[in-house]
Structures are given as C-alpha cells and as structure tokens.
C-alpha cells in the first residue's frame, strides 16, 4: 500500500494536469414518494434531477408532493415556465403565497434558472420543458452547488449530456430511476407513481389547455 506522502504527491499531480475532482453532497430532502425516499433518501440537496416523460404521463406528479410540502412550510418554490403552460390554480394543495411562476422567453430559460438557483434564496426550483440545454446544463449544475438548491428539470426527452445527479424516466403509471450519482447500488429500478391527487386532476388542471390565455 502506498504511504501517505506518495498519495499526497499523486493527488498533487492529478490536480496539476487534470480537471478538479468533483465531489457530490450526499444530503437529500424528502421527495414525497415513499419508494424513492426509502431507496435514495429523496431529492439531492443540492443537486440537479432530470425527469423526462411525455405530457400527460404523470411526470408532474413526481414534482407536486415536494412543492406542496415546501410551500406549506412557508418556503418559496419557483417554477421556470418558458412555454407558459403552468396553470397555478390547478396545483391543488400548494400554498400560492410561496409559489412563484416565472415565464422567460425559451432562449433565456437556462440563464433565468441559473440566476434563481445560485441566489441561495430558493431551495426548490422546477424548470419545465426548456429548450435543449447543451453547455448550459453544466453551468446549471455549478449554479445549483453554489446556491444549495434542488433543481428539477422536467422535459419530454432526456438530455443525456446533462450531468444530473438523478435521472428518471416517467411513463404511464410509473417511473424508472435510471441513474443516481454517488450511490453504490447503481442498478436502475422501477418506482410506482401514486400521486396524492387523482390522475385527472394532475393531467387536466396543472397545465393550461391549448388556446387559453396566460393569466
């Protein structure tokens, strides 16, 4: 076994010639889903979570319990909604005093989210259906670490280049946890979705219907 002096020298060489070693916090906060909380401890805090699934698949039902819990504990939650699809009255159970929806142009969605998560003022942020993030994804990860926030990115298709701590794919009736960094038991597993509200409420009321105006 190498002695401590040799290990320290090797670490110094790695730091000099390679990228810095990224360390991830192991702290988590409850997601509101017993299966996920039992297996993973909840959402990473700080950390980026990617939730992919078609509109109407139940993907927002993974977000709702956390939003309800945070806002009812007087903690602000921000939804970044570049497509102007969120219908706030449909988020039943949420305390709307602490529920803020921001609607930037799609091209500014990543930049707006970066400012919010890095502020240190908001613990939970949801970015809904952004354009492809590309390099902006790495900047969001760094901003989340600076601000200590949990960022849930909800989109129709997974963006494999996004360095998310946790990646889930949602289909009708369930979700599959595909990846979570920093966990030794790295096998994917299925997570039944049992939302606290009826599926019709989540499908029909949380998003505004086509042809309706933005409030």
PDB file of C-alpha atoms in Angstrom:
ATOM      1  CA  UNK A   1       0.000   0.000   0.000  1.00  0.00           C
ATOM      2  CA  UNK A   2       1.310   3.460  -0.870  1.00  0.00           C
ATOM      3  CA  UNK A   3       2.293   5.628   2.059  1.00  0.00           C
ATOM      4  CA  UNK A   4       0.596   8.945   2.800  1.00  0.00           C
ATOM      5  CA  UNK A   5       3.402  11.016   1.295  1.00  0.00           C
ATOM      6  CA  UNK A   6       3.126   9.145  -2.022  1.00  0.00           C
ATOM      7  CA  UNK A   7      -0.664   9.544  -2.069  1.00  0.00           C
ATOM      8  CA  UNK A   8      -0.382  13.269  -1.414  1.00  0.00           C
ATOM      9  CA  UNK A   9       2.143  13.590  -4.252  1.00  0.00           C
ATOM     10  CA  UNK A  10      -0.164  11.727  -6.639  1.00  0.00           C
ATOM     11  CA  UNK A  11      -3.083  13.956  -5.692  1.00  0.00           C
ATOM     12  CA  UNK A  12      -0.936  16.985  -6.399  1.00  0.00           C
ATOM     13  CA  UNK A  13      -0.002  15.661  -9.833  1.00  0.00           C
ATOM     14  CA  UNK A  14      -3.634  14.908 -10.691  1.00  0.00           C
ATOM     15  CA  UNK A  15      -4.668  18.407  -9.617  1.00  0.00           C
ATOM     16  CA  UNK A  16      -1.913  19.931 -11.760  1.00  0.00           C
ATOM     17  CA  UNK A  17      -2.582  18.053 -15.001  1.00  0.00           C
ATOM     18  CA  UNK A  18      -6.248  17.115 -14.888  1.00  0.00           C
ATOM     19  CA  UNK A  19      -9.662  18.604 -14.126  1.00  0.00           C
ATOM     20  CA  UNK A  20     -10.608  19.003 -10.482  1.00  0.00           C
ATOM     21  CA  UNK A  21     -12.242  16.020  -8.819  1.00  0.00           C
ATOM     22  CA  UNK A  22     -15.958  16.728  -8.441  1.00  0.00           C
ATOM     23  CA  UNK A  23     -17.437  15.795  -5.090  1.00  0.00           C
ATOM     24  CA  UNK A  24     -21.158  15.481  -4.550  1.00  0.00           C
ATOM     25  CA  UNK A  25     -23.057  16.220  -1.386  1.00  0.00           C
ATOM     26  CA  UNK A  26     -24.890  13.187  -0.011  1.00  0.00           C
ATOM     27  CA  UNK A  27     -27.564  15.323   1.654  1.00  0.00           C
ATOM     28  CA  UNK A  28     -31.121  14.701   0.493  1.00  0.00           C
ATOM     29  CA  UNK A  29     -34.576  16.135   1.150  1.00  0.00           C
ATOM     30  CA  UNK A  30     -37.848  14.164   1.016  1.00  0.00           C
ATOM     31  CA  UNK A  31     -39.436  13.786  -2.410  1.00  0.00           C
ATOM     32  CA  UNK A  32     -42.845  12.818  -1.054  1.00  0.00           C
ATOM     33  CA  UNK A  33     -42.702   9.348  -2.643  1.00  0.00           C
ATOM     34  CA  UNK A  34     -42.017   6.583  -0.094  1.00  0.00           C
ATOM     35  CA  UNK A  35     -40.353   4.217  -2.588  1.00  0.00           C
ATOM     36  CA  UNK A  36     -37.899   6.822  -3.799  1.00  0.00           C
ATOM     37  CA  UNK A  37     -37.268   8.253  -0.344  1.00  0.00           C
ATOM     38  CA  UNK A  38     -36.657   4.786   1.093  1.00  0.00           C
ATOM     39  CA  UNK A  39     -34.253   3.774  -1.662  1.00  0.00           C
ATOM     40  CA  UNK A  40     -32.418   7.057  -2.303  1.00  0.00           C
ATOM     41  CA  UNK A  41     -33.288   9.285   0.624  1.00  0.00           C
ATOM     42  CA  UNK A  42     -35.170  11.768  -1.579  1.00  0.00           C
ATOM     43  CA  UNK A  43     -34.027  14.554  -3.880  1.00  0.00           C
ATOM     44  CA  UNK A  44     -30.357  15.569  -3.732  1.00  0.00           C
ATOM     45  CA  UNK A  45     -29.786  18.875  -1.965  1.00  0.00           C
ATOM     46  CA  UNK A  46     -28.024  20.460  -3.670  1.00  0.00           C
ATOM     47  CA  UNK A  47     -28.337  18.669  -6.979  1.00  0.00           C
ATOM     48  CA  UNK A  48     -29.917  18.514 -10.410  1.00  0.00           C
ATOM     49  CA  UNK A  49     -32.653  15.958 -11.113  1.00  0.00           C
ATOM     50  CA  UNK A  50     -33.826  15.210 -14.650  1.00  0.00           C
ATOM     51  CA  UNK A  51     -37.392  13.929 -15.022  1.00  0.00           C
ATOM     52  CA  UNK A  52     -38.316  13.019 -18.595  1.00  0.00           C
ATOM     53  CA  UNK A  53     -41.690  11.933 -19.919  1.00  0.00           C
ATOM     54  CA  UNK A  54     -44.446  12.870 -22.315  1.00  0.00           C
ATOM     55  CA  UNK A  55     -47.015  15.489 -21.369  1.00  0.00           C
ATOM     56  CA  UNK A  56     -49.798  13.635 -19.555  1.00  0.00           C
ATOM     57  CA  UNK A  57     -47.520  10.794 -18.437  1.00  0.00           C
ATOM     58  CA  UNK A  58     -47.738  11.812 -14.793  1.00  0.00           C
ATOM     59  CA  UNK A  59     -44.321  13.465 -14.724  1.00  0.00           C
ATOM     60  CA  UNK A  60     -45.581  16.455 -12.724  1.00  0.00           C
ATOM     61  CA  UNK A  61     -46.966  14.100 -10.094  1.00  0.00           C
ATOM     62  CA  UNK A  62     -43.324  13.479  -9.101  1.00  0.00           C
ATOM     63  CA  UNK A  63     -42.875  17.202  -8.521  1.00  0.00           C
ATOM     64  CA  UNK A  64     -46.138  18.055  -6.772  1.00  0.00           C
ATOM     65  CA  UNK A  65     -45.551  16.494  -3.310  1.00  0.00           C
ATOM     66  CA  UNK A  66     -42.322  18.458  -2.817  1.00  0.00           C
ATOM     67  CA  UNK A  67     -43.947  21.692  -3.953  1.00  0.00           C
ATOM     68  CA  UNK A  68     -46.891  21.171  -1.596  1.00  0.00           C
ATOM     69  CA  UNK A  69     -44.630  20.383   1.351  1.00  0.00           C
ATOM     70  CA  UNK A  70     -42.225  23.275   0.796  1.00  0.00           C
ATOM     71  CA  UNK A  71     -44.824  25.970   0.198  1.00  0.00           C
ATOM     72  CA  UNK A  72     -46.929  24.870   3.164  1.00  0.00           C
ATOM     73  CA  UNK A  73     -43.817  25.234   5.313  1.00  0.00           C
ATOM     74  CA  UNK A  74     -43.546  28.838   4.061  1.00  0.00           C
ATOM     75  CA  UNK A  75     -40.585  28.043   1.808  1.00  0.00           C
ATOM     76  CA  UNK A  76     -40.623  29.642  -1.653  1.00  0.00           C
ATOM     77  CA  UNK A  77     -40.710  27.411  -4.717  1.00  0.00           C
ATOM     78  CA  UNK A  78     -40.016  28.775  -8.212  1.00  0.00           C
ATOM     79  CA  UNK A  79     -41.315  27.256 -11.453  1.00  0.00           C
ATOM     80  CA  UNK A  80     -39.467  28.442 -14.572  1.00  0.00           C
ATOM     81  CA  UNK A  81     -42.055  28.013 -17.333  1.00  0.00           C
ATOM     82  CA  UNK A  82     -40.718  29.165 -20.731  1.00  0.00           C
ATOM     83  CA  UNK A  83     -43.671  27.717 -22.673  1.00  0.00           C
ATOM     84  CA  UNK A  84     -46.228  29.414 -20.364  1.00  0.00           C
ATOM     85  CA  UNK A  85     -48.009  26.128 -19.697  1.00  0.00           C
ATOM     86  CA  UNK A  86     -48.345  26.169 -15.900  1.00  0.00           C
ATOM     87  CA  UNK A  87     -51.845  26.820 -14.564  1.00  0.00           C
ATOM     88  CA  UNK A  88     -51.237  27.811 -10.909  1.00  0.00           C
ATOM     89  CA  UNK A  89     -54.839  27.245  -9.652  1.00  0.00           C
ATOM     90  CA  UNK A  90     -54.532  23.631 -10.781  1.00  0.00           C
ATOM     91  CA  UNK A  91     -51.706  22.965  -8.315  1.00  0.00           C
ATOM     92  CA  UNK A  92     -54.126  21.886  -5.610  1.00  0.00           C
ATOM     93  CA  UNK A  93     -52.707  21.806  -2.091  1.00  0.00           C
ATOM     94  CA  UNK A  94     -49.942  24.299  -2.871  1.00  0.00           C
ATOM     95  CA  UNK A  95     -49.712  27.484  -0.797  1.00  0.00           C
ATOM     96  CA  UNK A  96     -49.719  30.065  -3.561  1.00  0.00           C
ATOM     97  CA  UNK A  97     -48.214  32.728  -1.309  1.00  0.00           C
ATOM     98  CA  UNK A  98     -44.899  30.912  -1.728  1.00  0.00           C
ATOM     99  CA  UNK A  99     -45.387  29.648  -5.290  1.00  0.00           C
ATOM    100  CA  UNK A 100     -43.761  31.794  -7.976  1.00  0.00           C
ATOM    101  CA  UNK A 101     -44.028  31.120 -11.725  1.00  0.00           C
ATOM    102  CA  UNK A 102     -41.500  32.848 -13.992  1.00  0.00           C
ATOM    103  CA  UNK A 103     -42.116  32.853 -17.749  1.00  0.00           C
ATOM    104  CA  UNK A 104     -38.940  33.877 -19.585  1.00  0.00           C
ATOM    105  CA  UNK A 105     -38.567  33.509 -23.363  1.00  0.00           C
ATOM    106  CA  UNK A 106     -37.366  29.973 -24.144  1.00  0.00           C
ATOM    107  CA  UNK A 107     -33.920  31.220 -25.182  1.00  0.00           C
ATOM    108  CA  UNK A 108     -33.472  32.743 -21.703  1.00  0.00           C
ATOM    109  CA  UNK A 109     -34.849  29.836 -19.672  1.00  0.00           C
ATOM    110  CA  UNK A 110     -31.449  28.401 -18.698  1.00  0.00           C
ATOM    111  CA  UNK A 111     -29.986  31.803 -17.818  1.00  0.00           C
ATOM    112  CA  UNK A 112     -33.021  32.705 -15.707  1.00  0.00           C
ATOM    113  CA  UNK A 113     -32.890  29.365 -13.901  1.00  0.00           C
ATOM    114  CA  UNK A 114     -29.166  29.781 -13.260  1.00  0.00           C
ATOM    115  CA  UNK A 115     -29.773  33.115 -11.532  1.00  0.00           C
ATOM    116  CA  UNK A 116     -32.549  31.686  -9.360  1.00  0.00           C
ATOM    117  CA  UNK A 117     -30.740  28.534  -8.207  1.00  0.00           C
ATOM    118  CA  UNK A 118     -27.487  30.374  -7.482  1.00  0.00           C
ATOM    119  CA  UNK A 119     -29.208  33.055  -5.388  1.00  0.00           C
ATOM    120  CA  UNK A 120     -29.354  30.974  -2.228  1.00  0.00           C
ATOM    121  CA  UNK A 121     -32.897  32.271  -1.635  1.00  0.00           C
ATOM    122  CA  UNK A 122     -34.856  29.321  -3.093  1.00  0.00           C
ATOM    123  CA  UNK A 123     -34.412  25.699  -2.052  1.00  0.00           C
ATOM    124  CA  UNK A 124     -36.542  24.073  -4.771  1.00  0.00           C
ATOM    125  CA  UNK A 125     -36.726  25.166  -8.416  1.00  0.00           C
ATOM    126  CA  UNK A 126     -38.552  23.427 -11.273  1.00  0.00           C
ATOM    127  CA  UNK A 127     -37.524  24.093 -14.884  1.00  0.00           C
ATOM    128  CA  UNK A 128     -40.344  22.903 -17.131  1.00  0.00           C
ATOM    129  CA  UNK A 129     -39.786  21.945 -20.781  1.00  0.00           C
ATOM    130  CA  UNK A 130     -36.716  24.062 -21.576  1.00  0.00           C
ATOM    131  CA  UNK A 131     -35.029  24.037 -24.995  1.00  0.00           C
ATOM    132  CA  UNK A 132     -32.056  21.697 -25.267  1.00  0.00           C
ATOM    133  CA  UNK A 133     -29.590  22.900 -22.664  1.00  0.00           C
ATOM    134  CA  UNK A 134     -26.274  21.822 -24.163  1.00  0.00           C
ATOM    135  CA  UNK A 135     -23.402  23.532 -22.356  1.00  0.00           C
ATOM    136  CA  UNK A 136     -25.845  25.457 -20.196  1.00  0.00           C
ATOM    137  CA  UNK A 137     -26.506  22.186 -18.342  1.00  0.00           C
ATOM    138  CA  UNK A 138     -23.031  22.184 -16.796  1.00  0.00           C
ATOM    139  CA  UNK A 139     -23.458  25.821 -15.751  1.00  0.00           C
ATOM    140  CA  UNK A 140     -26.734  24.937 -14.045  1.00  0.00           C
ATOM    141  CA  UNK A 141     -25.005  22.172 -12.089  1.00  0.00           C
ATOM    142  CA  UNK A 142     -22.365  24.613 -10.842  1.00  0.00           C
ATOM    143  CA  UNK A 143     -25.004  27.230 -10.010  1.00  0.00           C
ATOM    144  CA  UNK A 144     -27.010  24.688  -8.012  1.00  0.00           C
ATOM    145  CA  UNK A 145     -23.922  23.800  -5.981  1.00  0.00           C
ATOM    146  CA  UNK A 146     -23.270  27.486  -5.274  1.00  0.00           C
ATOM    147  CA  UNK A 147     -26.808  28.223  -4.181  1.00  0.00           C
ATOM    148  CA  UNK A 148     -27.519  24.956  -2.386  1.00  0.00           C
ATOM    149  CA  UNK A 149     -30.751  24.359  -4.305  1.00  0.00           C
ATOM    150  CA  UNK A 150     -32.508  21.313  -5.691  1.00  0.00           C
ATOM    151  CA  UNK A 151     -33.318  21.772  -9.379  1.00  0.00           C
ATOM    152  CA  UNK A 152     -35.897  19.508 -11.009  1.00  0.00           C
ATOM    153  CA  UNK A 153     -35.683  19.700 -14.809  1.00  0.00           C
ATOM    154  CA  UNK A 154     -38.867  18.289 -16.336  1.00  0.00           C
ATOM    155  CA  UNK A 155     -38.835  17.673 -20.085  1.00  0.00           C
ATOM    156  CA  UNK A 156     -40.327  15.396 -22.716  1.00  0.00           C
ATOM    157  CA  UNK A 157     -36.990  13.847 -23.704  1.00  0.00           C
ATOM    158  CA  UNK A 158     -33.916  13.054 -21.667  1.00  0.00           C
ATOM    159  CA  UNK A 159     -30.778  15.040 -22.375  1.00  0.00           C
ATOM    160  CA  UNK A 160     -28.012  12.502 -21.875  1.00  0.00           C
ATOM    161  CA  UNK A 161     -25.268  15.147 -21.799  1.00  0.00           C
ATOM    162  CA  UNK A 162     -26.820  16.795 -18.744  1.00  0.00           C
ATOM    163  CA  UNK A 163     -24.666  15.906 -15.697  1.00  0.00           C
ATOM    164  CA  UNK A 164     -27.674  15.304 -13.455  1.00  0.00           C
ATOM    165  CA  UNK A 165     -27.297  13.727 -10.026  1.00  0.00           C
ATOM    166  CA  UNK A 166     -30.519  11.771 -10.540  1.00  0.00           C
ATOM    167  CA  UNK A 167     -32.281  10.808 -13.774  1.00  0.00           C
ATOM    168  CA  UNK A 168     -35.824   9.418 -14.000  1.00  0.00           C
ATOM    169  CA  UNK A 169     -37.961   8.391 -16.950  1.00  0.00           C
ATOM    170  CA  UNK A 170     -41.728   8.579 -16.472  1.00  0.00           C
ATOM    171  CA  UNK A 171     -44.266   6.504 -18.350  1.00  0.00           C
ATOM    172  CA  UNK A 172     -47.934   5.930 -17.734  1.00  0.00           C
ATOM    173  CA  UNK A 173     -48.340   4.512 -14.241  1.00  0.00           C
ATOM    174  CA  UNK A 174     -44.737   4.538 -13.127  1.00  0.00           C
ATOM    175  CA  UNK A 175     -41.209   5.861 -13.335  1.00  0.00           C
ATOM    176  CA  UNK A 176     -37.830   4.251 -13.833  1.00  0.00           C
ATOM    177  CA  UNK A 177     -34.838   5.566 -11.918  1.00  0.00           C
ATOM    178  CA  UNK A 178     -32.018   5.305 -14.440  1.00  0.00           C
ATOM    179  CA  UNK A 179     -29.088   6.958 -12.747  1.00  0.00           C
ATOM    180  CA  UNK A 180     -28.034   8.463  -9.461  1.00  0.00           C
ATOM    181  CA  UNK A 181     -24.500   9.632  -8.838  1.00  0.00           C
ATOM    182  CA  UNK A 182     -22.763   8.981  -5.568  1.00  0.00           C
ATOM    183  CA  UNK A 183     -24.737   5.804  -4.820  1.00  0.00           C
ATOM    184  CA  UNK A 184     -23.092   2.409  -4.693  1.00  0.00           C
ATOM    185  CA  UNK A 185     -26.215   0.419  -5.550  1.00  0.00           C
ATOM    186  CA  UNK A 186     -26.296   1.751  -9.084  1.00  0.00           C
ATOM    187  CA  UNK A 187     -28.892  -0.587 -10.572  1.00  0.00           C
ATOM    188  CA  UNK A 188     -31.906   1.002 -12.224  1.00  0.00           C
ATOM    189  CA  UNK A 189     -35.249   0.307 -10.564  1.00  0.00           C
ATOM    190  CA  UNK A 190     -38.937   0.997 -11.144  1.00  0.00           C
ATOM    191  CA  UNK A 191     -40.930   3.380  -8.994  1.00  0.00           C
ATOM    192  CA  UNK A 192     -44.754   3.196  -9.000  1.00  0.00           C
ATOM    193  CA  UNK A 193     -46.382   6.604  -9.168  1.00  0.00           C
ATOM    194  CA  UNK A 194     -49.102   7.009  -6.571  1.00  0.00           C
ATOM    195  CA  UNK A 195     -49.944  10.727  -6.652  1.00  0.00           C
ATOM    196  CA  UNK A 196     -51.771  12.290  -3.703  1.00  0.00           C
ATOM    197  CA  UNK A 197     -54.422  13.576  -6.106  1.00  0.00           C
ATOM    198  CA  UNK A 198     -56.469  11.875  -8.797  1.00  0.00           C
ATOM    199  CA  UNK A 199     -54.674  11.418 -12.115  1.00  0.00           C
ATOM    200  CA  UNK A 200     -57.325  13.501 -13.864  1.00  0.00           C
ATOM    201  CA  UNK A 201     -56.525  16.473 -11.642  1.00  0.00           C
ATOM    202  CA  UNK A 202     -52.813  16.229 -12.375  1.00  0.00           C
ATOM    203  CA  UNK A 203     -53.327  15.706 -16.100  1.00  0.00           C
ATOM    204  CA  UNK A 204     -56.008  18.316 -16.693  1.00  0.00           C
ATOM    205  CA  UNK A 205     -55.556  21.149 -14.225  1.00  0.00           C
ATOM    206  CA  UNK A 206     -51.845  21.693 -13.577  1.00  0.00           C
ATOM    207  CA  UNK A 207     -51.211  22.791 -17.170  1.00  0.00           C
ATOM    208  CA  UNK A 208     -53.352  25.265 -19.057  1.00  0.00           C
ATOM    209  CA  UNK A 209     -55.279  23.944 -22.002  1.00  0.00           C
ATOM    210  CA  UNK A 210     -54.378  24.840 -25.616  1.00  0.00           C
ATOM    211  CA  UNK A 211     -55.996  28.042 -26.759  1.00  0.00           C
ATOM    212  CA  UNK A 212     -56.324  29.554 -23.275  1.00  0.00           C
ATOM    213  CA  UNK A 213     -54.612  32.792 -22.381  1.00  0.00           C
ATOM    214  CA  UNK A 214     -51.779  33.130 -19.891  1.00  0.00           C
ATOM    215  CA  UNK A 215     -53.089  34.608 -16.621  1.00  0.00           C
TER     216      UNK A 215
END
